[in-house]
XYZ file of N, CA and C in Angstrom:
342
model
N -21.397 69.002 -41.264
C -21.625 67.567 -41.223
C -21.611 67.040 -42.653
N -20.958 65.931 -42.861
C -20.909 65.321 -44.179
C -22.228 64.629 -44.486
N -22.513 64.499 -45.779
C -23.777 63.911 -46.212
C -23.929 62.486 -45.697
N -22.884 61.693 -45.763
C -22.948 60.314 -45.274
C -23.273 60.252 -43.799
N -22.679 61.142 -43.025
C -22.951 61.182 -41.589
C -24.396 61.587 -41.324
N -24.892 62.542 -42.118
C -26.285 62.961 -41.963
C -27.236 61.813 -42.271
N -26.978 61.091 -43.354
C -27.836 59.959 -43.705
C -27.795 58.888 -42.622
N -26.630 58.662 -42.050
C -26.510 57.688 -40.968
C -27.329 58.136 -39.763
N -27.243 59.403 -39.418
C -28.013 59.917 -38.276
C -29.508 59.836 -38.534
N -29.916 60.111 -39.764
C -31.344 60.071 -40.090
C -31.897 58.657 -40.099
N -31.044 57.653 -40.184
C -31.540 56.281 -40.165
C -32.038 55.871 -38.786
N -31.694 56.635 -37.767
C -32.215 56.410 -36.416
C -33.494 57.223 -36.267
N -34.607 56.558 -35.949
C -35.895 57.264 -35.938
C -35.961 58.372 -34.902
N -35.266 58.239 -33.779
C -35.259 59.312 -32.776
C -34.520 60.540 -33.298
N -33.346 60.334 -33.899
C -32.612 61.451 -34.495
C -33.407 62.072 -35.630
N -34.091 61.237 -36.398
C -34.894 61.725 -37.513
C -36.043 62.597 -37.011
N -36.665 62.191 -35.922
C -37.766 62.974 -35.344
C -37.259 64.326 -34.845
N -36.098 64.338 -34.220
C -35.504 65.590 -33.737
C -35.186 66.503 -34.922
N -34.625 65.939 -35.980
C -34.301 66.725 -37.172
C -35.562 67.304 -37.798
N -36.622 66.522 -37.840
C -37.889 67.004 -38.393
C -38.420 68.169 -37.573
N -38.383 68.047 -36.254
C -38.827 69.139 -35.386
C -37.978 70.390 -35.595
N -36.667 70.190 -35.797
C -35.757 71.318 -35.966
C -36.022 72.098 -37.257
N -36.629 71.434 -38.248
C -36.950 72.138 -39.486
C -37.934 73.275 -39.232
N -38.852 73.067 -38.300
C -39.821 74.103 -37.978
C -40.840 74.362 -39.079
N -41.020 73.435 -39.975
C -41.964 73.579 -41.085
C -43.234 72.809 -40.723
N -44.243 73.534 -40.230
C -45.452 72.869 -39.744
C -46.244 72.211 -40.874
N -46.183 72.777 -42.064
C -46.890 72.182 -43.203
C -46.248 70.849 -43.550
N -44.924 70.831 -43.635
C -44.207 69.595 -43.939
C -44.441 68.562 -42.841
N -44.424 68.999 -41.598
C -44.683 68.091 -40.476
C -46.066 67.458 -40.597
N -47.070 68.257 -40.928
C -48.433 67.725 -41.080
C -48.505 66.717 -42.227
N -47.827 67.014 -43.334
C -47.817 66.087 -44.466
C -47.140 64.770 -44.080
N -46.079 64.865 -43.315
C -45.357 63.655 -42.900
C -46.197 62.847 -41.920
N -46.868 63.518 -41.013
C -47.732 62.800 -40.079
C -48.831 62.067 -40.828
N -49.436 62.744 -41.798
C -50.516 62.134 -42.579
C -50.009 60.939 -43.396
N -48.899 61.115 -44.093
C -48.365 60.023 -44.913
C -47.856 58.897 -44.021
N -47.254 59.240 -42.908
C -46.790 58.218 -41.971
C -47.937 57.370 -41.461
N -49.065 57.997 -41.161
C -50.238 57.248 -40.698
C -50.714 56.277 -41.774
N -50.652 56.693 -43.034
C -51.077 55.814 -44.130
C -50.172 54.585 -44.231
N -48.924 54.736 -43.799
C -47.955 53.635 -43.876
C -47.684 53.015 -42.504
N -48.513 53.385 -41.525
C -48.374 52.869 -40.158
C -46.975 53.144 -39.597
N -46.514 54.395 -39.768
C -45.209 54.823 -39.285
C -45.355 56.094 -38.463
N -44.536 56.216 -37.427
C -44.454 57.469 -36.694
C -43.735 58.479 -37.588
N -43.826 59.765 -37.288
C -43.071 60.734 -38.094
C -41.570 60.418 -38.131
N -40.996 60.011 -37.011
C -39.581 59.657 -36.990
C -39.266 58.473 -37.876
N -40.140 57.465 -37.849
C -39.953 56.299 -38.719
C -40.065 56.702 -40.193
N -41.051 57.556 -40.483
C -41.227 57.984 -41.866
C -39.987 58.715 -42.366
N -39.456 59.622 -41.547
C -38.265 60.378 -41.941
C -37.081 59.436 -42.145
N -36.882 58.513 -41.220
C -35.774 57.559 -41.332
C -35.914 56.720 -42.600
N -37.104 56.222 -42.853
C -37.331 55.404 -44.046
C -37.238 56.230 -45.327
N -37.702 57.472 -45.269
C -37.633 58.346 -46.440
C -36.185 58.620 -46.817
N -35.338 58.847 -45.839
C -33.930 59.120 -46.151
C -33.261 57.878 -46.735
N -33.628 56.703 -46.234
C -33.083 55.451 -46.799
C -33.540 55.254 -48.240
N -34.833 55.516 -48.477
C -35.366 55.336 -49.828
C -34.739 56.327 -50.798
N -34.547 57.551 -50.342
C -33.911 58.547 -51.207
C -32.508 58.081 -51.580
N -31.753 57.643 -50.596
C -30.382 57.193 -50.848
C -30.358 56.027 -51.835
N -31.343 55.161 -51.763
C -31.363 53.957 -52.600
C -32.062 54.149 -53.939
N -33.030 55.067 -54.019
C -33.897 55.103 -55.195
C -33.901 56.420 -55.968
N -33.384 57.497 -55.402
C -33.422 58.780 -56.102
C -32.599 58.706 -57.377
N -33.087 59.366 -58.396
C -32.397 59.362 -59.683
C -31.258 60.365 -59.729
N -30.515 60.307 -60.815
C -29.377 61.204 -60.992
C -29.788 62.673 -60.942
N -30.933 62.991 -61.542
C -31.403 64.380 -61.533
C -31.744 64.841 -60.120
N -32.308 63.944 -59.318
C -32.625 64.275 -57.928
C -31.340 64.584 -57.152
N -30.323 63.741 -57.354
C -29.045 63.940 -56.657
C -28.354 65.213 -57.125
N -28.409 65.501 -58.425
C -27.803 66.717 -58.945
C -28.485 67.951 -58.354
N -29.812 67.929 -58.297
C -30.553 69.044 -57.703
C -30.206 69.199 -56.227
N -30.049 68.079 -55.537
C -29.688 68.122 -54.121
C -28.304 68.728 -53.935
N -27.330 68.290 -54.720
C -25.966 68.814 -54.592
C -25.909 70.303 -54.908
N -26.665 70.715 -55.919
C -26.714 72.136 -56.270
C -27.315 72.944 -55.123
N -28.378 72.437 -54.535
C -29.024 73.132 -53.416
C -28.091 73.202 -52.207
N -27.335 72.145 -51.957
C -26.394 72.133 -50.833
C -25.337 73.212 -51.018
N -24.819 73.350 -52.241
C -23.783 74.349 -52.517
C -24.263 75.761 -52.244
N -25.539 75.994 -52.435
C -26.090 77.351 -52.290
C -26.670 77.623 -50.910
N -26.739 76.618 -50.061
C -27.480 76.740 -48.801
C -26.626 77.278 -47.659
N -27.275 78.060 -46.806
C -26.648 78.487 -45.555
C -26.659 77.343 -44.545
N -27.682 76.500 -44.637
C -27.828 75.361 -43.726
C -28.037 74.101 -44.572
N -26.940 73.478 -45.029
C -27.063 72.325 -45.923
C -27.864 71.163 -45.343
N -27.743 70.890 -44.064
C -28.478 69.770 -43.471
C -29.986 69.995 -43.588
N -30.418 71.207 -43.375
C -31.846 71.544 -43.508
C -32.316 71.327 -44.943
N -31.498 71.731 -45.902
C -31.841 71.569 -47.312
C -31.937 70.092 -47.671
N -30.964 69.299 -47.224
C -30.965 67.871 -47.522
C -32.229 67.222 -46.988
N -32.533 67.458 -45.731
C -33.710 66.842 -45.134
C -34.983 67.279 -45.840
N -35.110 68.557 -46.110
C -36.307 69.051 -46.789
C -36.490 68.442 -48.168
N -35.422 68.388 -48.952
C -35.520 67.819 -50.307
C -35.838 66.329 -50.258
N -35.201 65.601 -49.350
C -35.469 64.164 -49.246
C -36.912 63.897 -48.843
N -37.409 64.666 -47.905
C -38.779 64.457 -47.441
C -39.797 64.814 -48.511
N -39.564 65.924 -49.205
C -40.503 66.293 -50.272
C -40.469 65.274 -51.407
N -39.288 64.733 -51.709
C -39.170 63.673 -52.716
C -39.969 62.440 -52.277
N -39.805 62.045 -51.010
C -40.505 60.860 -50.501
C -42.013 61.073 -50.500
N -42.453 62.251 -50.084
C -43.892 62.538 -50.079
C -44.457 62.475 -51.494
N -43.736 63.041 -52.464
C -44.196 63.003 -53.849
C -44.215 61.569 -54.370
N -43.199 60.802 -54.025
C -43.152 59.396 -54.457
C -44.303 58.600 -53.857
N -44.576 58.831 -52.580
C -45.639 58.092 -51.912
C -47.024 58.511 -52.382
N -47.150 59.752 -52.827
C -48.450 60.242 -53.290
C -48.735 59.830 -54.731
N -47.699 59.467 -55.479
C -47.882 59.081 -56.880
C -48.603 57.742 -56.951
N -49.464 57.585 -57.946
C -50.141 56.299 -58.095
C -49.128 55.208 -58.421
N -49.431 54.017 -57.944
C -48.562 52.871 -58.218
C -48.589 52.571 -59.710
N -47.448 52.212 -60.267
C -47.441 51.896 -61.701
C -48.318 50.685 -61.998
N -49.028 50.775 -63.093
C -49.900 49.666 -63.498
C -49.045 48.520 -64.013
N -49.440 47.344 -63.648
C -48.750 46.160 -64.158
C -49.734 45.347 -64.967
N -49.226 44.627 -65.912
C -50.091 43.767 -66.715
C -49.758 42.321 -66.418
N -50.725 41.491 -66.473
C -50.503 40.077 -66.261
C -50.284 39.703 -64.811
N -50.497 40.628 -63.891
C -50.372 40.318 -62.479
C -48.945 40.216 -61.973
N -47.955 40.488 -62.787
C -46.561 40.375 -62.369
C -46.044 41.751 -61.983
N -45.380 41.835 -60.871
C -44.872 43.119 -60.423
C -43.715 43.622 -61.271
N -43.156 42.771 -62.120
C -42.063 43.226 -62.987
C -42.597 44.135 -64.084
N -43.906 44.095 -64.348
C -44.526 44.970 -65.320
C -44.362 44.549 -66.759
N -43.710 43.441 -67.010
C -43.467 43.045 -68.394
C -44.672 42.382 -69.041
N -45.510 41.783 -68.233
C -46.652 41.083 -68.779
C -46.289 39.757 -69.419
N -45.029 39.547 -69.691
C -44.598 38.311 -70.325
C -43.552 37.623 -69.484
N -43.617 37.808 -68.220
C -42.630 37.234 -67.304
C -42.669 35.700 -67.359
N -41.504 35.092 -67.463
C -41.434 33.635 -67.518
C -41.998 32.980 -66.264
N -41.973 33.707 -65.146
C -42.492 33.143 -63.908
C -44.004 32.966 -63.950
N -44.676 33.657 -64.889
C -46.138 33.614 -64.926
C -46.693 33.031 -66.223
N -45.895 32.319 -66.933
C -46.382 31.716 -68.186
C -46.859 30.327 -67.929
Protein backbone atom coordinates (compact mmCIF):
# COMPACT_ATOMS: atom_id res chain seq x y z
CA UNK A 1 0.00 0.00 0.00
CA UNK A 2 1.31 3.44 -0.86
CA UNK A 3 1.81 6.00 1.89
CA UNK A 4 -0.82 8.36 0.45
CA UNK A 5 -3.38 5.58 0.35
CA UNK A 6 -2.57 4.63 3.93
CA UNK A 7 -3.00 8.21 5.11
CA UNK A 8 -6.31 8.43 3.27
CA UNK A 9 -7.52 5.22 4.92
CA UNK A 10 -6.42 6.41 8.35
CA UNK A 11 -8.46 9.59 7.96
CA UNK A 12 -11.57 7.44 8.40
CA UNK A 13 -12.02 6.80 12.12
CA UNK A 14 -13.42 3.28 11.60
CA UNK A 15 -10.45 2.25 9.44
CA UNK A 16 -8.14 3.93 11.93
CA UNK A 17 -9.65 1.94 14.81
CA UNK A 18 -9.22 -1.32 12.88
CA UNK A 19 -5.60 -0.43 12.10
CA UNK A 20 -4.94 0.35 15.76
CA UNK A 21 -6.39 -3.01 16.81
CA UNK A 22 -4.28 -4.75 14.16
CA UNK A 23 -1.10 -3.34 15.70
CA UNK A 24 -1.67 -5.54 18.73
CA UNK A 25 0.30 -3.17 20.97
CA UNK A 26 -1.69 -3.03 24.21
CA UNK A 27 0.58 -0.39 25.75
CA UNK A 28 0.15 1.91 22.75
CA UNK A 29 -3.59 1.24 22.76
CA UNK A 30 -3.83 2.23 26.44
CA UNK A 31 -1.84 5.42 25.81
CA UNK A 32 -4.12 6.32 22.90
CA UNK A 33 -7.25 5.65 24.92
CA UNK A 34 -5.95 7.86 27.73
CA UNK A 35 -4.87 10.71 25.44
CA UNK A 36 -8.07 10.40 23.41
CA UNK A 37 -10.13 10.79 26.58
CA UNK A 38 -8.21 13.97 27.41
CA UNK A 39 -9.17 15.34 23.98
CA UNK A 40 -12.71 13.92 24.03
CA UNK A 41 -11.92 11.54 21.15
CA UNK A 42 -12.50 7.84 20.64
CA UNK A 43 -9.36 5.81 19.88
CA UNK A 44 -10.36 5.76 16.20
CA UNK A 45 -10.83 9.53 16.16
CA UNK A 46 -7.49 10.02 17.89
CA UNK A 47 -5.70 7.83 15.34
CA UNK A 48 -7.39 9.58 12.41
CA UNK A 49 -6.55 13.02 13.79
CA UNK A 50 -3.01 11.97 14.70
CA UNK A 51 -2.30 10.83 11.15
CA UNK A 52 -3.66 14.14 9.80
CA UNK A 53 -1.55 16.14 12.23
CA UNK A 54 1.56 14.14 11.38
CA UNK A 55 1.02 14.73 7.67
CA UNK A 56 0.55 18.47 8.26
CA UNK A 57 2.96 19.21 11.10
CA UNK A 58 5.79 16.65 11.26
CA UNK A 59 9.21 18.09 10.58
CA UNK A 60 11.72 17.04 7.98
CA UNK A 61 13.62 14.92 10.50
CA UNK A 62 10.42 13.09 11.45
CA UNK A 63 9.69 12.32 7.78
CA UNK A 64 13.28 11.21 7.14
CA UNK A 65 13.14 8.85 10.13
CA UNK A 66 9.80 7.52 8.89
CA UNK A 67 11.09 6.88 5.36
CA UNK A 68 14.19 5.16 6.73
CA UNK A 69 12.06 2.94 8.97
CA UNK A 70 9.75 2.08 6.05
CA UNK A 71 12.72 0.96 3.93
CA UNK A 72 13.85 -1.43 6.65
CA UNK A 73 10.44 -2.76 7.69
CA UNK A 74 8.84 -6.09 6.93
CA UNK A 75 5.45 -4.44 7.49
CA UNK A 76 5.71 -0.78 6.41
CA UNK A 77 2.09 0.07 7.25
CA UNK A 78 2.61 -1.06 10.84
CA UNK A 79 5.77 1.06 11.10
CA UNK A 80 4.04 4.14 9.67
CA UNK A 81 1.12 3.89 12.06
CA UNK A 82 3.32 3.24 15.07
CA UNK A 83 5.66 6.16 14.34
CA UNK A 84 2.79 8.56 13.66
CA UNK A 85 1.00 7.61 16.84
CA UNK A 86 4.09 7.84 19.02
CA UNK A 87 4.86 11.25 17.46
CA UNK A 88 1.31 12.44 18.19
CA UNK A 89 1.40 11.13 21.76
CA UNK A 90 4.72 12.90 22.39
CA UNK A 91 3.39 16.11 20.84
CA UNK A 92 0.23 15.98 22.92
CA UNK A 93 2.14 15.24 26.12
CA UNK A 94 4.55 18.16 25.62
CA UNK A 95 3.71 21.33 27.49
CA UNK A 96 2.16 24.08 25.42
CA UNK A 97 4.65 26.73 24.39
CA UNK A 98 4.57 29.80 26.59
CA UNK A 99 3.35 32.95 24.96
CA UNK A 100 3.96 36.48 26.08
CA UNK A 101 1.51 39.29 25.89
CA UNK A 102 -1.46 36.96 25.55
CA UNK A 103 -0.98 36.50 21.79
CA UNK A 104 -0.84 33.00 20.42
CA UNK A 105 1.73 34.10 17.84
CA UNK A 106 4.26 34.20 20.69
CA UNK A 107 5.89 37.41 19.55
CA UNK A 108 4.68 39.53 22.42
CA UNK A 109 4.73 42.49 20.07
CA UNK A 110 1.93 41.50 17.76
CA UNK A 111 0.30 44.47 16.04
CA UNK A 112 -3.10 42.95 16.77
CA UNK A 113 -2.51 43.46 20.50
CA UNK A 114 -0.90 46.88 20.67
